[in-house]
Amino acid sequence: MQKPAPVLEPDQLVRFQTLERYASSFGSDARRLTESRWIYTLISIKQGKGHCFVDNEFVSLQAGTLLLINPFAYLHLENTVYVQGVVIHFTEEFLCRTHLYEQLLYKTIFGPNRRTCFQLAGNEIGGNYIQSQLSMFGWEYRLGADPLLKFDFLHNILLGVILYMHKLQLEQENATLDIKEPLAKNQVVQFIQLLNQHFREESSLQFYADKLNITQDQLGLICKKGVGWSPKAIMQEKLLREAKRALLFEPISVKEISFALGFTEPTNFVKFFQQHTGISPKNFRIENCIGGLNRQDSVA
């Protein structure tokens, strides 16, 4: 008789803690959030004022701030001493029970116009909704007795918060909710996951199309429908973001970064970076040095 699959402990799928406790264990230096199990980080601020950096982007932390961070970003909690809030870590397995939920998460955090930080100060209804949902989340997380009911309750609360963030995105973009093609979306999820695994050594769209058992044209269609970008644009965005992260937070030279990202020649990397940012990698590093690293030997 086959043994049933073990039920995962809550901390393996979702974790809840105060910002103060999270910051004390996280430290004051810039750190990359874990890539294992695709863990996302949701930060909600109840009161106080401070700031942090996500990659090289400044984020003001104040009452009503709602921030969703993907698994690959660097987080720098530079000033959170006088800020009160909560932090939720969750995996894709926890949130994405169906393809529609995958589509909601990926459109929220991987789309071309993604805005995953919202300031709800002045939005009394939205702010009260988020605070009430997260208060219930914390109460159930700490005191819920029935493990299965607890998982369902936490899942539904978190899903509501992510859905509300996507609603705010759509309002800012003057767009409408479109989650009508779960099959296509599932393939976009697979494409992005494959890209995260192989982007350093594989830049051919044919490689990813073959892995998905579809044509390049089909790959283009599902990406456009799934997140609004072409496969090439998604690949370039991934490469550019990883280049910026390496320049900001890794104490290695531009030449070493170029090889680590799969470029055969450093000059090709410099041209790619400058074409998409309007600035050389060296100057980008000098102008945006916020990671707390001593880069005197790695600017060249």
mmCIF file of C-alpha atoms in Angstrom:
data_model
loop_
_atom_site.group_PDB
_atom_site.id
_atom_site.type_symbol
_atom_site.label_atom_id
_atom_site.label_comp_id
_atom_site.label_asym_id
_atom_site.label_seq_id
_atom_site.Cartn_x
_atom_site.Cartn_y
_atom_site.Cartn_z
ATOM 1 C CA MET A 1 0.000 0.000 0.000
ATOM 2 C CA GLN A 2 1.424 3.365 -1.038
ATOM 3 C CA LYS A 3 2.080 5.799 1.793
ATOM 4 C CA PRO A 4 0.275 9.137 1.564
ATOM 5 C CA ALA A 5 2.413 12.168 0.804
ATOM 6 C CA PRO A 6 3.499 13.920 4.011
ATOM 7 C CA VAL A 7 1.770 17.159 4.883
ATOM 8 C CA LEU A 8 4.280 19.994 4.768
ATOM 9 C CA GLU A 9 4.691 22.152 7.849
ATOM 10 C CA PRO A 10 3.421 25.727 7.480
ATOM 11 C CA ASP A 11 6.917 27.235 7.630
ATOM 12 C CA GLN A 12 7.891 25.217 4.555
ATOM 13 C CA LEU A 13 5.184 26.861 2.442
ATOM 14 C CA VAL A 14 4.317 30.117 4.177
ATOM 15 C CA ARG A 15 5.853 32.127 7.005
ATOM 16 C CA PHE A 16 4.584 35.170 8.908
ATOM 17 C CA GLN A 17 6.518 37.519 11.191
ATOM 18 C CA THR A 18 6.779 41.135 12.251
ATOM 19 C CA LEU A 19 9.021 43.431 10.232
ATOM 20 C CA GLU A 20 11.047 44.134 13.367
ATOM 21 C CA ARG A 21 11.854 40.463 13.892
ATOM 22 C CA TYR A 22 12.504 39.907 10.202
ATOM 23 C CA ALA A 23 14.855 42.905 10.003
ATOM 24 C CA SER A 24 16.809 41.799 13.086
ATOM 25 C CA SER A 25 17.498 38.379 11.574
ATOM 26 C CA PHE A 26 17.965 39.699 8.035
ATOM 27 C CA GLY A 27 20.624 42.268 8.924
ATOM 28 C CA SER A 28 21.443 45.697 7.521
ATOM 29 C CA ASP A 29 23.436 44.596 4.453
ATOM 30 C CA ALA A 30 21.926 43.990 1.025
ATOM 31 C CA ARG A 31 21.064 40.312 0.598
ATOM 32 C CA ARG A 32 19.605 38.285 -2.213
ATOM 33 C CA LEU A 33 16.313 36.661 -1.318
ATOM 34 C CA THR A 34 16.337 32.919 -1.605
ATOM 35 C CA GLU A 35 15.701 31.355 -5.005
ATOM 36 C CA SER A 36 14.916 27.941 -3.515
ATOM 37 C CA ARG A 37 11.281 26.852 -3.937
ATOM 38 C CA TRP A 38 10.486 30.225 -5.531
ATOM 39 C CA ILE A 39 9.787 32.064 -2.291
ATOM 40 C CA TYR A 40 8.097 35.454 -2.620
ATOM 41 C CA THR A 41 8.180 38.160 0.053
ATOM 42 C CA LEU A 42 5.233 40.406 0.882
ATOM 43 C CA ILE A 43 5.838 43.395 3.163
ATOM 44 C CA SER A 44 3.002 45.523 4.580
ATOM 45 C CA ILE A 45 3.640 48.642 6.672
ATOM 46 C CA LYS A 46 1.219 49.656 9.423
ATOM 47 C CA GLN A 47 2.919 52.753 10.813
ATOM 48 C CA GLY A 48 6.187 54.666 10.979
ATOM 49 C CA LYS A 49 8.531 55.958 8.291
ATOM 50 C CA GLY A 50 11.665 54.479 6.756
ATOM 51 C CA HIS A 51 12.919 53.064 3.491
ATOM 52 C CA CYS A 52 14.559 50.102 1.811
ATOM 53 C CA PHE A 53 16.014 49.210 -1.574
ATOM 54 C CA VAL A 54 14.808 46.415 -3.851
ATOM 55 C CA ASP A 55 17.730 45.849 -6.195
ATOM 56 C CA ASN A 56 18.673 49.491 -6.878
ATOM 57 C CA GLU A 57 15.153 50.886 -6.532
ATOM 58 C CA PHE A 58 14.409 53.132 -3.544
ATOM 59 C CA VAL A 59 11.186 52.194 -1.725
ATOM 60 C CA SER A 60 9.610 54.527 0.811
ATOM 61 C CA LEU A 61 8.177 52.622 3.762
ATOM 62 C CA GLN A 62 5.258 54.333 5.471
ATOM 63 C CA ALA A 63 1.770 53.566 6.709
ATOM 64 C CA GLY A 64 -0.039 51.877 3.834
ATOM 65 C CA THR A 65 3.006 50.616 1.901
ATOM 66 C CA LEU A 66 2.374 47.226 0.296
ATOM 67 C CA LEU A 67 5.385 45.609 -1.379
ATOM 68 C CA LEU A 68 5.714 42.278 -3.217
ATOM 69 C CA ILE A 69 9.265 41.077 -4.007
ATOM 70 C CA ASN A 70 10.187 38.236 -6.358
ATOM 71 C CA PRO A 71 12.611 35.448 -5.376
ATOM 72 C CA PHE A 72 15.590 36.791 -7.335
ATOM 73 C CA ALA A 73 15.801 40.336 -5.993
ATOM 74 C CA TYR A 74 18.295 41.844 -3.590
ATOM 75 C CA LEU A 75 16.727 43.464 -0.539
ATOM 76 C CA HIS A 76 18.461 46.153 1.515
ATOM 77 C CA LEU A 77 16.591 47.081 4.715
ATOM 78 C CA GLU A 78 18.557 50.262 5.188
ATOM 79 C CA ASN A 79 16.185 52.170 7.487
ATOM 80 C CA THR A 80 13.399 50.238 9.226
ATOM 81 C CA VAL A 81 14.089 50.956 12.916
ATOM 82 C CA TYR A 82 11.005 53.167 13.288
ATOM 83 C CA VAL A 83 8.729 51.171 11.015
ATOM 84 C CA GLN A 84 6.096 48.673 12.114
ATOM 85 C CA GLY A 85 4.678 46.092 9.770
ATOM 86 C CA VAL A 86 4.503 42.429 8.844
ATOM 87 C CA VAL A 87 6.345 40.159 6.430
ATOM 88 C CA ILE A 88 4.877 37.105 4.695
ATOM 89 C CA HIS A 89 7.018 34.623 2.769
ATOM 90 C CA PHE A 90 5.183 32.193 0.522
ATOM 91 C CA THR A 91 6.007 29.663 -2.167
ATOM 92 C CA GLU A 92 4.364 29.171 -5.525
ATOM 93 C CA GLU A 93 3.168 25.784 -4.323
ATOM 94 C CA PHE A 94 1.255 27.504 -1.535
ATOM 95 C CA LEU A 95 -0.476 30.166 -3.626
ATOM 96 C CA CYS A 96 -0.784 28.624 -7.103
ATOM 97 C CA ARG A 97 -3.211 25.754 -6.731
ATOM 98 C CA THR A 98 -4.499 26.204 -10.281
ATOM 99 C CA HIS A 99 -3.207 27.662 -13.552
ATOM 100 C CA LEU A 100 -5.450 30.687 -12.994
ATOM 101 C CA TYR A 101 -3.655 31.480 -9.743
ATOM 102 C CA GLU A 102 -0.311 31.113 -11.526
ATOM 103 C CA GLN A 103 -1.509 33.572 -14.130
ATOM 104 C CA LEU A 104 -2.579 36.048 -11.444
ATOM 105 C CA LEU A 105 0.794 35.876 -9.675
ATOM 106 C CA TYR A 106 2.872 36.056 -12.841
ATOM 107 C CA LYS A 107 0.873 38.921 -14.325
ATOM 108 C CA THR A 108 1.288 40.772 -11.048
ATOM 109 C CA ILE A 109 5.035 40.362 -10.644
ATOM 110 C CA PHE A 110 6.476 39.493 -14.088
ATOM 111 C CA GLY A 111 4.357 41.596 -16.475
ATOM 112 C CA PRO A 112 5.883 44.448 -18.501
ATOM 113 C CA ASN A 113 4.138 47.180 -16.499
ATOM 114 C CA ARG A 114 4.454 45.478 -13.158
ATOM 115 C CA ARG A 115 4.015 47.743 -10.171
ATOM 116 C CA THR A 116 4.516 45.635 -7.106
ATOM 117 C CA CYS A 117 4.805 48.480 -4.609
ATOM 118 C CA PHE A 118 1.721 50.476 -3.712
ATOM 119 C CA GLN A 119 1.261 53.347 -1.297
ATOM 120 C CA LEU A 120 -2.250 53.100 0.135
ATOM 121 C CA ALA A 121 -2.035 56.279 2.236
ATOM 122 C CA GLY A 122 -5.133 58.245 1.256
ATOM 123 C CA ASN A 123 -6.900 55.077 0.115
ATOM 124 C CA GLU A 124 -8.777 54.461 3.350
ATOM 125 C CA ILE A 125 -10.902 51.598 2.041
ATOM 126 C CA GLY A 126 -7.931 49.788 0.481
ATOM 127 C CA GLY A 127 -5.703 50.374 3.490
ATOM 128 C CA ASN A 128 -8.326 49.104 5.925
ATOM 129 C CA TYR A 129 -8.965 46.058 3.745
ATOM 130 C CA ILE A 130 -5.282 45.090 3.635
ATOM 131 C CA GLN A 131 -4.739 45.631 7.360
ATOM 132 C CA SER A 132 -7.843 43.619 8.280
ATOM 133 C CA GLN A 133 -6.815 40.757 5.984
ATOM 134 C CA LEU A 134 -3.269 40.631 7.312
ATOM 135 C CA SER A 135 -4.486 40.825 10.914
ATOM 136 C CA MET A 136 -6.669 37.771 10.274
ATOM 137 C CA PHE A 137 -3.733 36.099 8.521
ATOM 138 C CA GLY A 138 -1.473 36.619 11.549
ATOM 139 C CA TRP A 139 -4.140 35.446 13.983
ATOM 140 C CA GLU A 140 -4.806 32.229 12.059
ATOM 141 C CA TYR A 141 -1.104 31.628 11.418
ATOM 142 C CA ARG A 142 -0.291 31.730 15.129
ATOM 143 C CA LEU A 143 -3.423 30.215 16.639
ATOM 144 C CA GLY A 144 -5.110 28.069 13.972
ATOM 145 C CA ALA A 145 -5.517 24.543 15.318
ATOM 146 C CA ASP A 146 -6.712 22.503 12.323
ATOM 147 C CA PRO A 147 -3.730 22.237 9.871
ATOM 148 C CA LEU A 148 -5.797 21.674 6.714
ATOM 149 C CA LEU A 149 -8.354 24.393 7.507
ATOM 150 C CA LYS A 150 -5.492 26.683 8.475
ATOM 151 C CA PHE A 151 -3.793 26.195 5.100
ATOM 152 C CA ASP A 152 -7.024 26.918 3.228
ATOM 153 C CA PHE A 153 -7.740 30.005 5.301
ATOM 154 C CA LEU A 154 -4.235 31.440 4.907
ATOM 155 C CA HIS A 155 -4.257 30.661 1.189
ATOM 156 C CA ASN A 156 -7.545 32.454 0.578
ATOM 157 C CA ILE A 157 -6.498 35.537 2.540
ATOM 158 C CA LEU A 158 -3.188 35.793 0.688
ATOM 159 C CA LEU A 159 -4.891 35.221 -2.651
ATOM 160 C CA GLY A 160 -7.240 38.103 -1.872
ATOM 161 C CA VAL A 161 -4.309 40.417 -1.116
ATOM 162 C CA ILE A 162 -2.505 39.492 -4.368
ATOM 163 C CA LEU A 163 -5.748 39.920 -6.306
ATOM 164 C CA TYR A 164 -6.186 43.369 -4.783
ATOM 165 C CA MET A 165 -2.636 44.327 -5.827
ATOM 166 C CA HIS A 166 -3.403 43.188 -9.364
ATOM 167 C CA LYS A 167 -6.615 45.243 -9.274
ATOM 168 C CA LEU A 168 -4.538 48.325 -8.370
ATOM 169 C CA GLN A 169 -2.199 47.564 -11.270
ATOM 170 C CA LEU A 170 -5.090 47.307 -13.694
ATOM 171 C CA GLU A 171 -6.572 50.574 -12.459
ATOM 172 C CA GLN A 172 -3.267 52.371 -13.005
ATOM 173 C CA GLU A 173 -2.922 50.853 -16.485
ATOM 174 C CA ASN A 174 -6.606 51.413 -17.340
ATOM 175 C CA ALA A 175 -6.793 47.713 -18.231
ATOM 176 C CA THR A 176 -9.157 44.834 -17.468
ATOM 177 C CA LEU A 177 -8.586 41.474 -15.812
ATOM 178 C CA ASP A 178 -7.781 38.752 -18.342
ATOM 179 C CA ILE A 179 -7.248 35.238 -17.025
ATOM 180 C CA LYS A 180 -9.067 33.319 -19.735
ATOM 181 C CA GLU A 181 -6.233 31.136 -21.043
ATOM 182 C CA PRO A 182 -4.823 29.003 -18.230
ATOM 183 C CA LEU A 183 -3.115 26.554 -20.617
ATOM 184 C CA ALA A 184 -1.166 29.315 -22.340
ATOM 185 C CA LYS A 185 -0.355 30.843 -18.981
ATOM 186 C CA ASN A 186 0.944 27.547 -17.666
ATOM 187 C CA GLN A 187 3.353 27.414 -20.609
ATOM 188 C CA VAL A 188 4.518 30.960 -19.861
ATOM 189 C CA VAL A 189 5.214 29.864 -16.300
ATOM 190 C CA GLN A 190 7.260 26.954 -17.626
ATOM 191 C CA PHE A 191 9.121 29.272 -20.019
ATOM 192 C CA ILE A 192 10.067 31.725 -17.262
ATOM 193 C CA GLN A 193 11.156 28.892 -14.996
ATOM 194 C CA LEU A 194 13.276 27.385 -17.774
ATOM 195 C CA LEU A 195 14.735 30.816 -18.470
ATOM 196 C CA ASN A 196 15.710 31.266 -14.828
ATOM 197 C CA GLN A 197 17.542 27.936 -14.978
ATOM 198 C CA HIS A 198 19.285 28.314 -18.340
ATOM 199 C CA PHE A 199 19.541 32.019 -19.245
ATOM 200 C CA ARG A 200 23.303 32.084 -18.646
ATOM 201 C CA GLU A 201 24.066 29.412 -21.208
ATOM 202 C CA GLU A 202 21.068 29.403 -23.565
ATOM 203 C CA SER A 203 19.963 32.491 -25.513
ATOM 204 C CA SER A 204 18.216 30.665 -28.365
ATOM 205 C CA LEU A 205 14.424 30.855 -28.441
ATOM 206 C CA GLN A 206 14.461 27.519 -30.261
ATOM 207 C CA PHE A 207 15.977 25.859 -27.191
ATOM 208 C CA TYR A 208 13.066 26.981 -25.003
ATOM 209 C CA ALA A 209 10.453 26.211 -27.651
ATOM 210 C CA ASP A 210 11.861 22.677 -27.977
ATOM 211 C CA LYS A 211 11.765 22.226 -24.208
ATOM 212 C CA LEU A 212 8.086 23.185 -24.234
ATOM 213 C CA ASN A 213 7.402 21.065 -27.333
ATOM 214 C CA ILE A 214 5.994 24.042 -29.241
ATOM 215 C CA THR A 215 7.135 26.252 -32.137
ATOM 216 C CA GLN A 216 8.822 29.632 -31.745
ATOM 217 C CA ASP A 217 5.698 31.306 -33.120
ATOM 218 C CA GLN A 218 3.562 29.558 -30.510
ATOM 219 C CA LEU A 219 6.009 30.631 -27.802
ATOM 220 C CA GLY A 220 5.635 34.215 -28.967
ATOM 221 C CA LEU A 221 1.847 34.041 -28.852
ATOM 222 C CA ILE A 222 1.597 32.552 -25.363
ATOM 223 C CA CYS A 223 4.091 35.061 -23.944
ATOM 224 C CA LYS A 224 2.181 37.983 -25.423
ATOM 225 C CA LYS A 225 -1.096 36.637 -24.059
ATOM 226 C CA GLY A 226 0.397 35.569 -20.741
ATOM 227 C CA VAL A 227 2.406 38.579 -19.579
ATOM 228 C CA GLY A 228 2.262 41.044 -22.479
ATOM 229 C CA TRP A 229 5.870 40.678 -23.626
ATOM 230 C CA SER A 230 7.584 38.825 -26.439
ATOM 231 C CA PRO A 231 9.922 35.944 -25.438
ATOM 232 C CA LYS A 232 12.920 37.989 -26.582
ATOM 233 C CA ALA A 233 11.861 40.932 -24.407
ATOM 234 C CA ILE A 234 11.399 38.629 -21.408
ATOM 235 C CA MET A 235 14.873 37.166 -21.971
ATOM 236 C CA GLN A 236 16.459 40.610 -22.328
ATOM 237 C CA GLU A 237 14.714 41.846 -19.191
ATOM 238 C CA LYS A 238 15.955 38.850 -17.207
ATOM 239 C CA LEU A 239 19.521 39.309 -18.449
ATOM 240 C CA LEU A 240 19.476 43.039 -17.785
ATOM 241 C CA ARG A 241 18.130 42.660 -14.261
ATOM 242 C CA GLU A 242 20.729 40.022 -13.408
ATOM 243 C CA ALA A 243 23.446 42.262 -14.867
ATOM 244 C CA LYS A 244 22.346 45.170 -12.679
ATOM 245 C CA ARG A 245 22.216 42.939 -9.605
ATOM 246 C CA ALA A 246 25.708 41.638 -10.255
ATOM 247 C CA LEU A 247 27.071 45.151 -10.817
ATOM 248 C CA LEU A 248 25.492 46.424 -7.632
ATOM 249 C CA PHE A 249 26.006 43.551 -5.253
ATOM 250 C CA GLU A 250 28.757 41.223 -6.497
ATOM 251 C CA PRO A 251 32.416 42.193 -5.807
ATOM 252 C CA ILE A 252 33.644 41.020 -9.209
ATOM 253 C CA SER A 253 34.803 42.859 -12.306
ATOM 254 C CA VAL A 254 32.677 43.789 -15.313
ATOM 255 C CA LYS A 255 34.663 41.262 -17.343
ATOM 256 C CA GLU A 256 33.825 38.474 -14.872
ATOM 257 C CA ILE A 257 30.169 39.485 -14.873
ATOM 258 C CA SER A 258 30.023 39.348 -18.663
ATOM 259 C CA PHE A 259 31.330 35.765 -18.729
ATOM 260 C CA ALA A 260 29.076 34.735 -15.828
ATOM 261 C CA LEU A 261 26.050 35.947 -17.809
ATOM 262 C CA GLY A 262 27.021 33.963 -20.902
ATOM 263 C CA PHE A 263 28.614 36.653 -23.069
ATOM 264 C CA THR A 264 31.569 35.407 -25.082
ATOM 265 C CA GLU A 265 33.219 38.839 -25.096
ATOM 266 C CA PRO A 266 33.039 41.606 -22.462
ATOM 267 C CA THR A 267 32.601 44.178 -25.232
ATOM 268 C CA ASN A 268 29.343 42.472 -26.262
ATOM 269 C CA PHE A 269 28.080 42.751 -22.697
ATOM 270 C CA VAL A 270 29.025 46.435 -22.503
ATOM 271 C CA LYS A 271 27.193 47.138 -25.787
ATOM 272 C CA PHE A 272 24.103 45.208 -24.621
ATOM 273 C CA PHE A 273 24.003 46.986 -21.277
ATOM 274 C CA GLN A 274 24.565 50.440 -22.720
ATOM 275 C CA GLN A 275 21.974 49.896 -25.447
ATOM 276 C CA HIS A 276 19.278 49.127 -22.867
ATOM 277 C CA THR A 277 20.249 51.560 -20.120
ATOM 278 C CA GLY A 278 22.049 54.410 -21.863
ATOM 279 C CA ILE A 279 24.993 54.039 -19.511
ATOM 280 C CA SER A 280 28.082 51.808 -19.361
ATOM 281 C CA PRO A 281 28.258 49.022 -16.762
ATOM 282 C CA LYS A 282 31.196 50.766 -15.084
ATOM 283 C CA ASN A 283 29.357 54.074 -14.713
ATOM 284 C CA PHE A 284 26.145 52.334 -13.636
ATOM 285 C CA ARG A 285 28.071 50.673 -10.823
ATOM 286 C CA ILE A 286 29.706 53.937 -9.739
ATOM 287 C CA GLU A 287 26.453 55.919 -9.751
ATOM 288 C CA ASN A 288 24.335 53.282 -7.993
ATOM 289 C CA CYS A 289 26.651 51.773 -5.418
ATOM 290 C CA ILE A 290 24.213 51.010 -2.575
ATOM 291 C CA GLY A 291 25.054 47.418 -1.718
ATOM 292 C CA GLY A 292 27.557 48.161 1.020
ATOM 293 C CA LEU A 293 30.378 46.381 -0.807
ATOM 294 C CA ASN A 294 33.900 47.638 -1.255
ATOM 295 C CA ARG A 295 34.165 47.738 -5.022
ATOM 296 C CA GLN A 296 37.429 49.629 -5.435
ATOM 297 C CA ASP A 297 38.968 46.584 -7.050
ATOM 298 C CA SER A 298 35.937 45.626 -9.114
ATOM 299 C CA VAL A 299 34.871 48.780 -10.930
ATOM 300 C CA ALA A 300 37.034 48.217 -13.975
#
